Tab-separated table of C-alpha atoms in Angstrom:
chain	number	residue	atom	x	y	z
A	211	UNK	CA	132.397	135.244	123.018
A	212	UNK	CA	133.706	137.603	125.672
A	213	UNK	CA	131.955	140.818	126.129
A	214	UNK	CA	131.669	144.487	127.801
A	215	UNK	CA	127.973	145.598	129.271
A	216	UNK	CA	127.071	148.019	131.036
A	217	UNK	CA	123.588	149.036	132.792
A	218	UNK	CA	121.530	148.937	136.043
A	219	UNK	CA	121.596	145.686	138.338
A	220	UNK	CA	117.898	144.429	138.560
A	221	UNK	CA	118.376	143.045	141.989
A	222	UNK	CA	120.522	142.613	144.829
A	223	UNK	CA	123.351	139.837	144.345
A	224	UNK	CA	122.087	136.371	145.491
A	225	UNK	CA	124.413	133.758	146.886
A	226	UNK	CA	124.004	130.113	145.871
A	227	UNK	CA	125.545	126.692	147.047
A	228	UNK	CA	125.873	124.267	144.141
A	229	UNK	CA	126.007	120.669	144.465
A	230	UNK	CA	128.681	119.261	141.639
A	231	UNK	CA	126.955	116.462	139.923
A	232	UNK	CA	129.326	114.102	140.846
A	233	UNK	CA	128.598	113.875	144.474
A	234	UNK	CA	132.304	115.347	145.561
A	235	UNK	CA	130.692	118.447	147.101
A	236	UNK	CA	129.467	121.428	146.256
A	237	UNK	CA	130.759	125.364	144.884
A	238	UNK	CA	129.812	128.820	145.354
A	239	UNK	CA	128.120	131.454	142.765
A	240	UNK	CA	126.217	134.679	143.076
A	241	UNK	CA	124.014	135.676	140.962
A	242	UNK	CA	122.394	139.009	139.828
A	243	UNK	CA	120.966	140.469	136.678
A	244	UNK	CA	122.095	143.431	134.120
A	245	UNK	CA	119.360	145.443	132.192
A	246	UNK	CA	121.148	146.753	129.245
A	247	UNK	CA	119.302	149.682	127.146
A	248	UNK	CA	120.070	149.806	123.657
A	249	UNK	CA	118.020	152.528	122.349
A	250	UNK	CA	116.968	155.624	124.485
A	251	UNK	CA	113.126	154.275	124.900
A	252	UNK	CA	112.964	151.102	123.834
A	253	UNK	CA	112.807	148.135	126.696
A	254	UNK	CA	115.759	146.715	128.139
A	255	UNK	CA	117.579	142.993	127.272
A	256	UNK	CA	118.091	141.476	130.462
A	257	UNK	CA	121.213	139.770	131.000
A	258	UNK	CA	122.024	136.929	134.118
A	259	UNK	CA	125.098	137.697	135.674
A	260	UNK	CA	127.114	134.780	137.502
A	261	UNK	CA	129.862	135.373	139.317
A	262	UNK	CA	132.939	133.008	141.099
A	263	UNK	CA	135.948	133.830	143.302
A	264	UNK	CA	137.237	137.005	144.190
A	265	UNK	CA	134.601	138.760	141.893
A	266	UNK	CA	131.643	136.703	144.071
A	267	UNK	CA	132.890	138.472	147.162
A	268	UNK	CA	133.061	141.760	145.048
A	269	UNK	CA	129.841	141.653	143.792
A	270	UNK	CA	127.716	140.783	147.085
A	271	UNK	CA	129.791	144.025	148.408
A	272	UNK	CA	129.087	146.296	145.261
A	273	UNK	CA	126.219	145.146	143.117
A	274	UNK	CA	122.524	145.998	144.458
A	275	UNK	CA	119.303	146.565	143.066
A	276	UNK	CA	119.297	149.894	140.762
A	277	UNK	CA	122.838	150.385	140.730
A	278	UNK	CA	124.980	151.150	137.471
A	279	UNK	CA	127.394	148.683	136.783
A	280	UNK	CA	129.906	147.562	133.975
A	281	UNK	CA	130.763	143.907	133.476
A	282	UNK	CA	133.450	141.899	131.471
A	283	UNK	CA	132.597	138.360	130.579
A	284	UNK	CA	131.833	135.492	128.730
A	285	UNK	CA	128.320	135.417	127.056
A	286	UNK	CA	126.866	132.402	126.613
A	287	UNK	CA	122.786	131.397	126.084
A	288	UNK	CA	120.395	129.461	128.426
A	289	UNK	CA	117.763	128.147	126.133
A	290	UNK	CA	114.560	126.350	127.391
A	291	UNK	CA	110.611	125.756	126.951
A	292	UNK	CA	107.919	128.048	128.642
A	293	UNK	CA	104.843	126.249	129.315
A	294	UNK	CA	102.959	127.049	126.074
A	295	UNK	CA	105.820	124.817	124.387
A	296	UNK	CA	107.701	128.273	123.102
A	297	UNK	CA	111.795	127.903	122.818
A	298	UNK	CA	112.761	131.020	125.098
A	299	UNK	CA	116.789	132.120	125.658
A	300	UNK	CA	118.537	134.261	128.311
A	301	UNK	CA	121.331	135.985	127.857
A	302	UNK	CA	124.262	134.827	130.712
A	303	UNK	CA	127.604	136.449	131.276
A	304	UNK	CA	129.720	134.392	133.384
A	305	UNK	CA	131.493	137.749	135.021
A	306	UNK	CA	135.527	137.832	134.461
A	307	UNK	CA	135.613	141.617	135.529
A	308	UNK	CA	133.381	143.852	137.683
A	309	UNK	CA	134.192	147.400	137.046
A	310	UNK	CA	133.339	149.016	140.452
A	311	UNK	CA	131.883	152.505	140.412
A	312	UNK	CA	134.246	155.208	141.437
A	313	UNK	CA	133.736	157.209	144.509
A	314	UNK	CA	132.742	160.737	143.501
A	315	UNK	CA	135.475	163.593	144.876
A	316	UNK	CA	134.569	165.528	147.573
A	317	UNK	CA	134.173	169.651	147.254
């Protein structure tokens, strides 16, 4: 399912090296995270961000901690066990679009 989000980056983009499970080598990704408000006081869903390509160079340029940003991508689910044997899930959004933030006009 593709989607649209929008909210403040909860840290700086991270750069990652990959090793492809097959031995041939190894692939790029950055990584940040989205915190997406959906009611005016209530706590905010907290989305993984991975991004490839042209929008991995865009994003370790653009995306830092606290800034406001709007993604496009494809939302998929990480699901896994904490240690007290609970079935936790993270929202990921494998980034398709980065909508920069637009320069302000000068007076």
């Amino acid at each position: 399912m593709y989607v649209v989000i929008s909210g403040h980056a909860g840290k700086t983009t991270e750069l990652k090296n990959i090793d492809r499970r097959d031995g041939s080598g190894s692939f790029s990704i950055a990584e940040s995270s989205l915190a997406v408000k959906v009611t005016k006081d209530g706590e905010p869903d907290w989305y993984k961000l991975k991004f490839r390509g042209d929008r991995m160079i865009n994003a370790g340029s653009y995306v830092q901690k606290g800034s406001l940003q709007s993604v496009v991508g494809k939302l998929t689910f990480e699901d896994w066990l904490d240690a007290d044997e609970n079935r936790v899930s993270k929202g990921v959004v494998t980034v398709t679009e980065l909508q920069l933030p637009r320069k302000s006009a000068e007076a």
